[in-house]
mmCIF file of C-alpha atoms in Angstrom:
data_model
loop_
_atom_site.group_PDB
_atom_site.id
_atom_site.type_symbol
_atom_site.label_atom_id
_atom_site.label_comp_id
_atom_site.label_asym_id
_atom_site.label_seq_id
_atom_site.Cartn_x
_atom_site.Cartn_y
_atom_site.Cartn_z
ATOM 1 C CA UNK A 1 104.978 -70.900 -64.117
ATOM 2 C CA UNK A 2 104.270 -69.089 -60.895
ATOM 3 C CA UNK A 3 100.897 -67.505 -60.402
ATOM 4 C CA UNK A 4 99.980 -64.152 -58.955
ATOM 5 C CA UNK A 5 101.255 -60.652 -59.519
ATOM 6 C CA UNK A 6 104.220 -59.032 -57.850
ATOM 7 C CA UNK A 7 104.199 -55.454 -56.561
ATOM 8 C CA UNK A 8 106.279 -54.360 -59.565
ATOM 9 C CA UNK A 9 103.817 -56.022 -61.956
ATOM 10 C CA UNK A 10 100.887 -54.314 -60.229
ATOM 11 C CA UNK A 11 102.645 -50.952 -60.503
ATOM 12 C CA UNK A 12 103.312 -51.579 -64.187
ATOM 13 C CA UNK A 13 99.628 -52.482 -64.739
ATOM 14 C CA UNK A 14 98.571 -49.255 -63.034
ATOM 15 C CA UNK A 15 100.961 -47.077 -65.042
ATOM 16 C CA UNK A 16 99.905 -48.693 -68.288
ATOM 17 C CA UNK A 17 96.140 -49.077 -67.854
ATOM 18 C CA UNK A 18 94.922 -46.452 -65.346
ATOM 19 C CA UNK A 19 94.427 -43.707 -67.972
ATOM 20 C CA UNK A 20 92.249 -45.996 -70.107
ATOM 21 C CA UNK A 21 90.363 -47.210 -67.056
ATOM 22 C CA UNK A 22 89.712 -43.609 -66.080
ATOM 23 C CA UNK A 23 88.345 -42.779 -69.554
ATOM 24 C CA UNK A 24 86.130 -45.876 -69.418
ATOM 25 C CA UNK A 25 84.838 -44.997 -65.950
ATOM 26 C CA UNK A 26 84.303 -41.341 -66.838
ATOM 27 C CA UNK A 27 82.308 -42.348 -69.895
ATOM 28 C CA UNK A 28 80.026 -44.526 -67.813
ATOM 29 C CA UNK A 29 79.801 -42.478 -64.622
ATOM 30 C CA UNK A 30 80.129 -38.962 -66.063
ATOM 31 C CA UNK A 31 81.671 -37.596 -62.891
ATOM 32 C CA UNK A 32 85.424 -37.139 -62.534
ATOM 33 C CA UNK A 33 85.558 -37.975 -58.829
ATOM 34 C CA UNK A 34 83.483 -41.123 -59.343
ATOM 35 C CA UNK A 35 85.709 -42.151 -62.240
ATOM 36 C CA UNK A 36 88.832 -41.936 -60.068
ATOM 37 C CA UNK A 37 87.007 -43.835 -57.317
ATOM 38 C CA UNK A 38 86.225 -46.550 -59.868
ATOM 39 C CA UNK A 39 89.887 -46.772 -60.920
ATOM 40 C CA UNK A 40 90.909 -47.086 -57.286
ATOM 41 C CA UNK A 41 88.233 -49.713 -56.561
ATOM 42 C CA UNK A 42 89.257 -51.661 -59.666
ATOM 43 C CA UNK A 43 92.864 -51.818 -58.512
ATOM 44 C CA UNK A 44 91.796 -52.806 -55.018
ATOM 45 C CA UNK A 45 89.979 -55.769 -56.572
ATOM 46 C CA UNK A 46 92.978 -56.586 -58.772
ATOM 47 C CA UNK A 47 95.290 -56.509 -55.728
ATOM 48 C CA UNK A 48 92.892 -58.671 -53.702
ATOM 49 C CA UNK A 49 92.759 -61.195 -56.529
ATOM 50 C CA UNK A 50 96.433 -60.951 -57.528
ATOM 51 C CA UNK A 51 97.354 -64.387 -56.122
ATOM 52 C CA UNK A 52 94.769 -66.025 -58.383
ATOM 53 C CA UNK A 53 95.590 -64.019 -61.516
ATOM 54 C CA UNK A 54 96.057 -66.325 -64.489
ATOM 55 C CA UNK A 55 99.069 -65.248 -66.483
ATOM 56 C CA UNK A 56 97.565 -66.549 -69.705
ATOM 57 C CA UNK A 57 94.754 -63.980 -69.420
ATOM 58 C CA UNK A 58 95.231 -60.739 -71.334
ATOM 59 C CA UNK A 59 95.522 -58.022 -68.672
ATOM 60 C CA UNK A 60 93.513 -55.458 -70.666
ATOM 61 C CA UNK A 61 90.571 -57.838 -71.073
ATOM 62 C CA UNK A 62 90.540 -58.583 -67.362
ATOM 63 C CA UNK A 63 90.983 -54.945 -66.325
ATOM 64 C CA UNK A 64 88.290 -53.805 -68.765
ATOM 65 C CA UNK A 65 85.823 -56.320 -67.344
ATOM 66 C CA UNK A 66 86.594 -55.427 -63.723
ATOM 67 C CA UNK A 67 86.364 -51.679 -64.479
ATOM 68 C CA UNK A 68 83.014 -52.166 -66.198
ATOM 69 C CA UNK A 69 81.657 -54.177 -63.266
ATOM 70 C CA UNK A 70 82.861 -51.606 -60.729
ATOM 71 C CA UNK A 71 81.214 -48.790 -62.715
ATOM 72 C CA UNK A 72 77.969 -50.713 -63.058
ATOM 73 C CA UNK A 73 77.942 -51.395 -59.322
ATOM 74 C CA UNK A 74 78.539 -47.702 -58.650
ATOM 75 C CA UNK A 75 75.686 -46.749 -60.984
ATOM 76 C CA UNK A 76 73.426 -49.272 -59.293
ATOM 77 C CA UNK A 77 74.257 -48.013 -55.799
ATOM 78 C CA UNK A 78 73.912 -44.406 -56.950
ATOM 79 C CA UNK A 79 70.384 -45.134 -58.151
ATOM 80 C CA UNK A 80 69.496 -46.770 -54.834
ATOM 81 C CA UNK A 81 70.708 -43.869 -52.673
ATOM 82 C CA UNK A 82 67.974 -41.781 -51.180
ATOM 83 C CA UNK A 83 69.549 -38.443 -52.062
ATOM 84 C CA UNK A 84 67.592 -35.711 -53.762
ATOM 85 C CA UNK A 85 70.095 -34.875 -56.462
ATOM 86 C CA UNK A 86 67.309 -33.352 -58.553
ATOM 87 C CA UNK A 87 67.355 -30.336 -56.209
ATOM 88 C CA UNK A 88 71.008 -29.729 -56.980
ATOM 89 C CA UNK A 89 70.403 -29.508 -60.722
ATOM 90 C CA UNK A 90 71.948 -31.639 -63.418
ATOM 91 C CA UNK A 91 75.678 -32.149 -63.467
ATOM 92 C CA UNK A 92 77.275 -30.890 -66.663
ATOM 93 C CA UNK A 93 78.003 -33.553 -69.236
ATOM 94 C CA UNK A 94 81.721 -34.187 -69.484
ATOM 95 C CA UNK A 95 81.900 -36.721 -72.280
ATOM 96 C CA UNK A 96 79.727 -36.273 -75.358
ATOM 97 C CA UNK A 97 80.332 -39.907 -76.364
ATOM 98 C CA UNK A 98 78.607 -41.196 -73.224
ATOM 99 C CA UNK A 99 75.342 -39.275 -72.868
ATOM 100 C CA UNK A 100 73.423 -39.338 -69.639
ATOM 101 C CA UNK A 101 70.586 -41.170 -71.345
ATOM 102 C CA UNK A 102 72.859 -44.217 -71.772
ATOM 103 C CA UNK A 103 73.690 -44.090 -68.071
ATOM 104 C CA UNK A 104 70.003 -43.776 -67.195
ATOM 105 C CA UNK A 105 69.203 -46.646 -69.553
ATOM 106 C CA UNK A 106 71.746 -48.872 -67.775
ATOM 107 C CA UNK A 107 70.232 -47.904 -64.434
ATOM 108 C CA UNK A 108 66.816 -49.027 -65.659
ATOM 109 C CA UNK A 109 68.287 -52.301 -66.896
ATOM 110 C CA UNK A 110 70.094 -52.855 -63.583
ATOM 111 C CA UNK A 111 66.750 -53.393 -61.857
ATOM 112 C CA UNK A 112 66.075 -56.511 -63.938
ATOM 113 C CA UNK A 113 69.471 -57.897 -64.932
ATOM 114 C CA UNK A 114 72.159 -59.778 -63.056
ATOM 115 C CA UNK A 115 75.747 -58.507 -63.111
ATOM 116 C CA UNK A 116 76.844 -60.534 -66.151
ATOM 117 C CA UNK A 117 73.838 -59.466 -68.227
ATOM 118 C CA UNK A 118 74.310 -55.854 -67.223
ATOM 119 C CA UNK A 119 77.951 -56.060 -68.267
ATOM 120 C CA UNK A 120 76.879 -57.474 -71.631
ATOM 121 C CA UNK A 121 74.382 -54.614 -71.991
ATOM 122 C CA UNK A 122 77.060 -52.011 -71.251
ATOM 123 C CA UNK A 123 79.488 -53.545 -73.713
ATOM 124 C CA UNK A 124 76.800 -53.827 -76.381
ATOM 125 C CA UNK A 125 74.895 -50.555 -75.984
ATOM 126 C CA UNK A 126 77.459 -48.153 -74.533
ATOM 127 C CA UNK A 127 80.679 -49.420 -76.075
ATOM 128 C CA UNK A 128 79.149 -50.717 -79.291
ATOM 129 C CA UNK A 129 81.091 -53.976 -79.205
ATOM 130 C CA UNK A 130 80.003 -56.787 -81.484
ATOM 131 C CA UNK A 131 78.708 -60.018 -79.992
ATOM 132 C CA UNK A 132 81.986 -61.703 -80.942
ATOM 133 C CA UNK A 133 84.008 -58.990 -79.179
ATOM 134 C CA UNK A 134 81.828 -59.260 -76.074
ATOM 135 C CA UNK A 135 82.365 -63.015 -76.033
ATOM 136 C CA UNK A 136 86.137 -62.462 -76.137
ATOM 137 C CA UNK A 137 86.127 -59.796 -73.416
ATOM 138 C CA UNK A 138 84.009 -61.898 -71.060
ATOM 139 C CA UNK A 139 85.503 -65.264 -71.956
ATOM 140 C CA UNK A 140 82.108 -66.698 -72.927
ATOM 141 C CA UNK A 141 80.876 -68.433 -76.048
ATOM 142 C CA UNK A 142 79.359 -66.353 -78.816
ATOM 143 C CA UNK A 143 76.190 -68.445 -78.547
ATOM 144 C CA UNK A 144 75.824 -67.424 -74.891
ATOM 145 C CA UNK A 145 76.272 -63.764 -75.812
ATOM 146 C CA UNK A 146 73.709 -64.042 -78.630
ATOM 147 C CA UNK A 147 71.159 -65.362 -76.093
ATOM 148 C CA UNK A 148 72.046 -62.625 -73.588
ATOM 149 C CA UNK A 149 71.752 -59.857 -76.195
ATOM 150 C CA UNK A 150 68.401 -61.209 -77.384
ATOM 151 C CA UNK A 151 67.091 -61.235 -73.792
ATOM 152 C CA UNK A 152 68.496 -57.752 -73.095
ATOM 153 C CA UNK A 153 67.076 -56.357 -76.339
ATOM 154 C CA UNK A 154 63.612 -57.669 -75.464
ATOM 155 C CA UNK A 155 63.861 -56.096 -72.019
ATOM 156 C CA UNK A 156 65.228 -52.866 -73.501
ATOM 157 C CA UNK A 157 62.250 -52.606 -75.819
ATOM 158 C CA UNK A 158 59.836 -52.930 -72.896
ATOM 159 C CA UNK A 159 61.533 -50.204 -70.860
ATOM 160 C CA UNK A 160 62.220 -47.988 -73.865
ATOM 161 C CA UNK A 161 65.633 -47.825 -75.467
ATOM 162 C CA UNK A 162 67.164 -44.389 -75.768
ATOM 163 C CA UNK A 163 66.549 -42.996 -79.268
ATOM 164 C CA UNK A 164 70.253 -42.856 -80.083
ATOM 165 C CA UNK A 165 70.597 -46.600 -79.466
ATOM 166 C CA UNK A 166 67.639 -47.865 -81.479
ATOM 167 C CA UNK A 167 68.954 -49.725 -84.481
ATOM 168 C CA UNK A 168 72.431 -48.253 -84.048
ATOM 169 C CA UNK A 169 74.048 -51.621 -83.456
ATOM 170 C CA UNK A 170 71.989 -53.934 -85.631
#
């Protein structure tokens, strides 16, 4: 079986998954322009890694993980920018299912977590995935995810979980 993705396969992936990637990115980033930037960046990464793509991997799982990581990186870099966005006023909320307090919570976590742990936190707190589902999405053992969630939960309690999240996923 040959490895890698052809141009036609990449186009098919874009046509099929870009709308879902956009919804995912918009939910996390809460800005339409940033969401489209995230979709574009995700496909740039997919194209760059196309020769190494394993055909046995489920494309949606891979794309979901890459999209999440791109969004988390964008949130992290947004929080590091020295721009006084407070002077501009708050941007209107575009997706009631992804409140700004979840985004702010992830930004707080990003100061203390590595990329994998932050991805686990996003999947657990924002998406509400079970530990088993997170293990499947990330290709890790459930035991590893249980440890990660325990560590993240302890950290979340010290920085203050958003009220909506407390106990919601227990």
